[in-house]
Short mmCIF file of C-alpha atoms in Angstrom, two decimals:
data_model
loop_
_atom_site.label_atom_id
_atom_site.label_comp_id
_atom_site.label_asym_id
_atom_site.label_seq_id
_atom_site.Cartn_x
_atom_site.Cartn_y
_atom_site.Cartn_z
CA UNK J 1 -35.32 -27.91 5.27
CA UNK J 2 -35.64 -31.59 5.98
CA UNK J 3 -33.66 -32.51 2.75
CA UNK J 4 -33.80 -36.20 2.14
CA UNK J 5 -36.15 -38.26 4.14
CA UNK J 6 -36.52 -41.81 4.42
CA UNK J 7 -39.46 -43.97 5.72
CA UNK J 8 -39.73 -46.34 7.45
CA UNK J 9 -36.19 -46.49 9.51
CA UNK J 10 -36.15 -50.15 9.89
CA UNK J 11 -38.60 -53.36 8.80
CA UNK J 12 -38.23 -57.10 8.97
CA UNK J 13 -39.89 -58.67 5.96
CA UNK J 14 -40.40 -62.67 6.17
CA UNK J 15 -39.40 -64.07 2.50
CA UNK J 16 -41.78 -63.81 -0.12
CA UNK J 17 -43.40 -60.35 1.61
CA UNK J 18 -43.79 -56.88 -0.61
CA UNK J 19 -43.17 -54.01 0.85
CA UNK J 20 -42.13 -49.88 -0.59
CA UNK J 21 -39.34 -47.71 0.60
CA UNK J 22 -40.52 -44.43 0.50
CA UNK J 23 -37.93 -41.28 -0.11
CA UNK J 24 -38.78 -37.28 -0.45
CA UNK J 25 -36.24 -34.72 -0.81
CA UNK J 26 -37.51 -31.18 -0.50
CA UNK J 27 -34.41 -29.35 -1.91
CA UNK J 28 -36.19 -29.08 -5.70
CA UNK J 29 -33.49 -31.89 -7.02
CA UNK J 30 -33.92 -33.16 -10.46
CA UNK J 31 -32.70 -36.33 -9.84
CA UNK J 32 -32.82 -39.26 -7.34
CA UNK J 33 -31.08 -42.53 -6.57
CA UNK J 34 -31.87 -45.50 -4.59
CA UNK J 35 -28.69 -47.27 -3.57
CA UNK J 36 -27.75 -50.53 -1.14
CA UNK J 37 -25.31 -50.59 1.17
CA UNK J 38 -23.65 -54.14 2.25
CA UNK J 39 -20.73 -54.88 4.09
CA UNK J 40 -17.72 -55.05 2.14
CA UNK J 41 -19.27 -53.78 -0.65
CA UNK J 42 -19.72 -50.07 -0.40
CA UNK J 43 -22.98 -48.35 -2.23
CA UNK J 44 -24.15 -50.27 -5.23
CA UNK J 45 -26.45 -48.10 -7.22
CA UNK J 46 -30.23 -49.92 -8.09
CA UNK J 47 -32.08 -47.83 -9.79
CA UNK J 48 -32.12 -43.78 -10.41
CA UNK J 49 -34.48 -41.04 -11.91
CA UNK J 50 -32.45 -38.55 -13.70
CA UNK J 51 -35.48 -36.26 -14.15
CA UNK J 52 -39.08 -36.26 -13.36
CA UNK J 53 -40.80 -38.94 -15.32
CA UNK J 54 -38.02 -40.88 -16.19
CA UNK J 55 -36.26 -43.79 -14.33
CA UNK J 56 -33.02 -46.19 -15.10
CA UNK J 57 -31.05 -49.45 -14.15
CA UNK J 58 -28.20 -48.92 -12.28
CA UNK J 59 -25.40 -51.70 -11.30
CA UNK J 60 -28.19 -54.50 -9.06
CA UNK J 61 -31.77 -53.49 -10.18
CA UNK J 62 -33.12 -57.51 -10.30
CA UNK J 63 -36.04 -57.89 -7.60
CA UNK J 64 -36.50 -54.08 -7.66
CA UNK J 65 -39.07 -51.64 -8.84
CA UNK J 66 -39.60 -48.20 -8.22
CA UNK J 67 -41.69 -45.23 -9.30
CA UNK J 68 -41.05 -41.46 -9.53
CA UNK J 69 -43.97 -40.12 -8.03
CA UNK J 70 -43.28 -36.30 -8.77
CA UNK J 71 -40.19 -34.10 -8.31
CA UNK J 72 -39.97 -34.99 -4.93
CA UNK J 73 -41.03 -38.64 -4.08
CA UNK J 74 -39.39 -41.72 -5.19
CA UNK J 75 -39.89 -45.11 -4.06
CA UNK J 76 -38.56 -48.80 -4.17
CA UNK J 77 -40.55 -51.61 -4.03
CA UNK J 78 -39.52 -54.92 -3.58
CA UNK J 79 -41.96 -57.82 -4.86
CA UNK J 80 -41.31 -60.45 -3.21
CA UNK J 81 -38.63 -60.25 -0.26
CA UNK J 82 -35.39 -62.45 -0.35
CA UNK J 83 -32.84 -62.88 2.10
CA UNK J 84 -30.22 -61.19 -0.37
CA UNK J 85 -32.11 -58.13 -0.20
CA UNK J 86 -31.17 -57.62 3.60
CA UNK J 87 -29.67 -54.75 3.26
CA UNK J 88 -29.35 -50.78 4.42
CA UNK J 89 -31.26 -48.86 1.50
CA UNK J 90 -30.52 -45.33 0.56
CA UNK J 91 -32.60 -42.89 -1.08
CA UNK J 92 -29.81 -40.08 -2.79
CA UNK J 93 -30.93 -36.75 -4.61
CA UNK J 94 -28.97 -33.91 -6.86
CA UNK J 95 -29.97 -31.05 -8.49
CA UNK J 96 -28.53 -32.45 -11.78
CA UNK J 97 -27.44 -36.24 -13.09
CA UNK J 98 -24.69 -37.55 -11.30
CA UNK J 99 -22.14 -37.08 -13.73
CA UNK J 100 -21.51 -33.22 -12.39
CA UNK J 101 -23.83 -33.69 -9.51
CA UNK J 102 -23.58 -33.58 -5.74
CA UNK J 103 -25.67 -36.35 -4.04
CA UNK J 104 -27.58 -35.68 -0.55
CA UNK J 105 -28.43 -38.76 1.22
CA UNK J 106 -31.07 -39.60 3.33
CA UNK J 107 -30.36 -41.56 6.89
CA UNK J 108 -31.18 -44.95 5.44
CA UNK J 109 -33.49 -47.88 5.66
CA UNK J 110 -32.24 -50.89 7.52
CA UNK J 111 -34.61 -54.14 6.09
CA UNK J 112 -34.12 -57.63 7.53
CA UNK J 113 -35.28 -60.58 5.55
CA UNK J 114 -35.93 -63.49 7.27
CA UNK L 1 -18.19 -54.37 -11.34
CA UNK L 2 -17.14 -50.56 -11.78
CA UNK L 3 -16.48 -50.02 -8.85
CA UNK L 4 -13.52 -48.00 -7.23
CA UNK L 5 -11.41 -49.45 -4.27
CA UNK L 6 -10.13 -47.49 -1.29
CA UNK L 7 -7.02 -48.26 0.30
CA UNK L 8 -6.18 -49.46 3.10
CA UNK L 9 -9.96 -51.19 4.37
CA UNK L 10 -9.29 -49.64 8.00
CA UNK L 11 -7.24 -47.26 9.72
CA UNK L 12 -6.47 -46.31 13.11
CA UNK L 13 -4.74 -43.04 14.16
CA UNK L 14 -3.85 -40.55 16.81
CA UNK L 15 -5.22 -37.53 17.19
CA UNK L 16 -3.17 -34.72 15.49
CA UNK L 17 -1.52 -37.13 12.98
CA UNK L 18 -2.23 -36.94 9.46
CA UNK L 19 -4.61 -39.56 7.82
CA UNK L 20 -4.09 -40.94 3.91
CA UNK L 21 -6.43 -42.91 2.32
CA UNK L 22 -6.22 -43.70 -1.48
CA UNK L 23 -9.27 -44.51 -4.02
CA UNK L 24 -8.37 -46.90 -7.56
CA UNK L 25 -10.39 -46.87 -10.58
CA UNK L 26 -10.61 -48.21 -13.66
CA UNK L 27 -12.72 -46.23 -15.85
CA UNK L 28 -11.90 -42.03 -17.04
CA UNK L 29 -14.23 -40.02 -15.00
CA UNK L 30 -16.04 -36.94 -15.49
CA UNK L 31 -15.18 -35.92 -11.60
CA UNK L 32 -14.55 -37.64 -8.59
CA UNK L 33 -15.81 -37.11 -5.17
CA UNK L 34 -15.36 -38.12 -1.15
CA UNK L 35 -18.06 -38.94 0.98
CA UNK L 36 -17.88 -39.09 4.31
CA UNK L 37 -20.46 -41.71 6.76
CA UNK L 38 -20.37 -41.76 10.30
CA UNK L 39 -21.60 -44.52 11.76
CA UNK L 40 -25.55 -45.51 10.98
CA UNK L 41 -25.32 -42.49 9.28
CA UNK L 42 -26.04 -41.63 5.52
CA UNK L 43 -23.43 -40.29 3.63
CA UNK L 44 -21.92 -36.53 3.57
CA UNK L 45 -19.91 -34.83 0.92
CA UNK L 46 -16.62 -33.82 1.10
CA UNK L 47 -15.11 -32.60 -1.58
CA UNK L 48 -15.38 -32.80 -5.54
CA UNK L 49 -12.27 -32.69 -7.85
CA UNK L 50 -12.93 -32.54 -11.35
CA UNK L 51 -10.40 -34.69 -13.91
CA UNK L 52 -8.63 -31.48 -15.29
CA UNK L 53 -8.14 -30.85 -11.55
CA UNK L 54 -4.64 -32.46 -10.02
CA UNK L 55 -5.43 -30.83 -6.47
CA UNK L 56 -8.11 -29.42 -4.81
CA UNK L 57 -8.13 -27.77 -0.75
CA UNK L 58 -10.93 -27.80 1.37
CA UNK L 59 -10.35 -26.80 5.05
CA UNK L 60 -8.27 -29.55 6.29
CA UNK L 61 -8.95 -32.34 3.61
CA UNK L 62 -6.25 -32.22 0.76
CA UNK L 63 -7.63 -34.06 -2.22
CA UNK L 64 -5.00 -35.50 -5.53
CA UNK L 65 -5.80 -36.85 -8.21
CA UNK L 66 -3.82 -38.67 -11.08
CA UNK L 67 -6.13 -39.37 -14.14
CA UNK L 68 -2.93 -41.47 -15.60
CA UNK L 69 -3.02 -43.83 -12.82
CA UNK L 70 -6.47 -44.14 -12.19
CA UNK L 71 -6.18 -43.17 -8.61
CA UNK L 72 -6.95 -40.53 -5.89
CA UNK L 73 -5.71 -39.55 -2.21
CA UNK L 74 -7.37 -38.08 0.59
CA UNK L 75 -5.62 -36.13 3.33
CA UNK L 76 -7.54 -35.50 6.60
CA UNK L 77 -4.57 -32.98 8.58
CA UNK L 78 -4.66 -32.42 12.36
CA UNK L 79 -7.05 -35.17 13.23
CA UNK L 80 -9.75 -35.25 15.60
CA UNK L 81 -12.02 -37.83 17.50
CA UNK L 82 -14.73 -36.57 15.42
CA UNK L 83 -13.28 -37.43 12.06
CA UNK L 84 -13.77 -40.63 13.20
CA UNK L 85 -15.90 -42.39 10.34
CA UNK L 86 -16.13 -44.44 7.06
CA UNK L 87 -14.85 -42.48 3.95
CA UNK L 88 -16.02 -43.76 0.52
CA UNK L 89 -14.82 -42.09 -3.11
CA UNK L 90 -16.98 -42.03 -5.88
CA UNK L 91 -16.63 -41.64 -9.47
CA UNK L 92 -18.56 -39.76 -12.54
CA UNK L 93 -17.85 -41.37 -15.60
CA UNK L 94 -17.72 -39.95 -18.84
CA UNK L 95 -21.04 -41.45 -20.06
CA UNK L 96 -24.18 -42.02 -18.38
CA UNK L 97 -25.67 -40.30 -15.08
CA UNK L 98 -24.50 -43.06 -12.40
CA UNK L 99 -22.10 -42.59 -9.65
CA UNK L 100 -19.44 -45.82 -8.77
CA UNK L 101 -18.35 -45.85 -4.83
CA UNK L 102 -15.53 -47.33 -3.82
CA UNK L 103 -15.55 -49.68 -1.18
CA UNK L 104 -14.61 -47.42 1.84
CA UNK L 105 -11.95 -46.62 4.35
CA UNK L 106 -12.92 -47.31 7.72
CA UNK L 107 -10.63 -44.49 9.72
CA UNK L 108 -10.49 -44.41 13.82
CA UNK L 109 -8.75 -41.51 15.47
CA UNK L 110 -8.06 -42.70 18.74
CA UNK L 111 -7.94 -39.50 21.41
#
C-alpha cells in the first residue's frame, strides 16, 4: 500500500496563478485533511472532509478551495496564488473524524509563491 | 488560535540520555496524540492517550497526561541518532472533528 500520496512534490506559482494539490490515500479512510505547515507555527488545519461528500473549515481556509472527489481523492485549490500561501501543504487521512482518529500523512507539497 | 504549545522549541541531547518534552493546552480534549516528523518528512504517529488515561507506554516513549493542568509530557528513554526529529502533540477536542498541533519540539541527539 502506497497510503497517502501527494502530487506534485514541489511548484513555484508567480502571484495571481491557480493551481490544485492533489492527495489519494488508498487505506479506505473516511476522512481527509489538508493542513499547512509554516515555520514557527506547527500544522494549521485548512479544510477537512469528514466523510465522502462532505467538506469543512478548519482554523485558515481563506484563499482555499477543495473538493472531495470520492473516498479516496481530495484536493486543494488555490485561486489565485499569494505570497502568504508559500507554504509546505499536507494532505492527512483517518479511518474516522479526528476526534478518536489516527491521521496518516502524506510526504508533503512544498509551493513557492513568488 | 487553539493551538497547543510544546516546550522547550529545541533540544539537543546525547545519545543514551533521556529526552522530555512537554505539550500545553487550553481546551478539554477528547484524546491527545504525538507525532513524530523527521526532517522533509510528513508526520508519523506515536502514541495516543485518551483523557481518562494519566499514562500510557509504548516501547521506549512514556506518555503523561494531566487533564487539570492542561498539559502533557513525552519521554523518549535510551536515545538514539535516529530519534533525531521534530515532535509535535496534537489535540481532539470534545466537539467537532479537527485536530490542534502544537507548535513542535525540535530534538537533536548528538552521537
Amino acid at each position: 500500500n502506497a497510503g497517502v500520496t501527494q502530487t506534485p512534490k514541489f511548484q513555484v506559482l508567480k502571484t495571481g496563478q491557480s493551481m490544485t494539490l492533489q492527495c489519494a490515500q488508498d487505506m479506505n479512510h473516511n476522512s481527509m485533511y489538508w493542513y499547512r505547515q509554516d515555520p514557527g507555527m506547527g500544522l494549521r488545519l485548512i479544510y477537512y472532509s469528514a466523510s465522502e461528500g462532505t467538506t469543512d473549515k478548519g482554523e485558515v481556509p481563506n484563499g482555499y478551495n477543495v473538493s472531495r472527489l470520492n473516498k479516496r481523492e481530495f484536493s486543494l485549490r488555490l485561486e489565485s496564488a499569494a505570497p502568504s500561501q508559500t507554504s509546505v501543504y499536507f494532505c492527512a487521512s483517518s479511518e474516522v473524524a479526528s476526534g478518536v482518529g489516527t491521521q496518516y500523512f502524506g510526504p508533503g507539497t512544498r509551493l513557492l509563491v513568488l | 488560535s487553539q493551538q497547543g504549545e510544546e516546550d522547550p522549541q529545541a533540544l539537543s541531547i546525547q545519545e543514551g540520555e533521556n529526552a522530555t518534552m512537554n505539550c500545553s493546552y487550553k481546551t478539554s480534549i477528547n484524546n491527545l496524540q504525538w507525532y513524530r516528523q523527521n526532517s522533509g518528512r510528513g508526520l508519523v504517529h506515536l502514541i495516543l492517550i485518551r483523557s481518562n488515561e494519566r499514562e500510557k507506554h509504548s516501547g521506549r516513549l512514556r506518555v503523561t497526561l494531566d487533564t487539570s493542568k492542561k498539559s502533557s509530557s513525552l519521554l523518549i528513554t535510551a536515545s538514539r541518532a535516529a530519534d533525531t526529529a521534530s515532535y509535535f502533540c496534537a489535540t481532539a477536542h470534545l466537539t467537532g472533528n479537527q485536530f490542534y498541533f502544537g507548535t513542535g519540539t525540535s530534538l537533536t541527539v548528538i552521537p
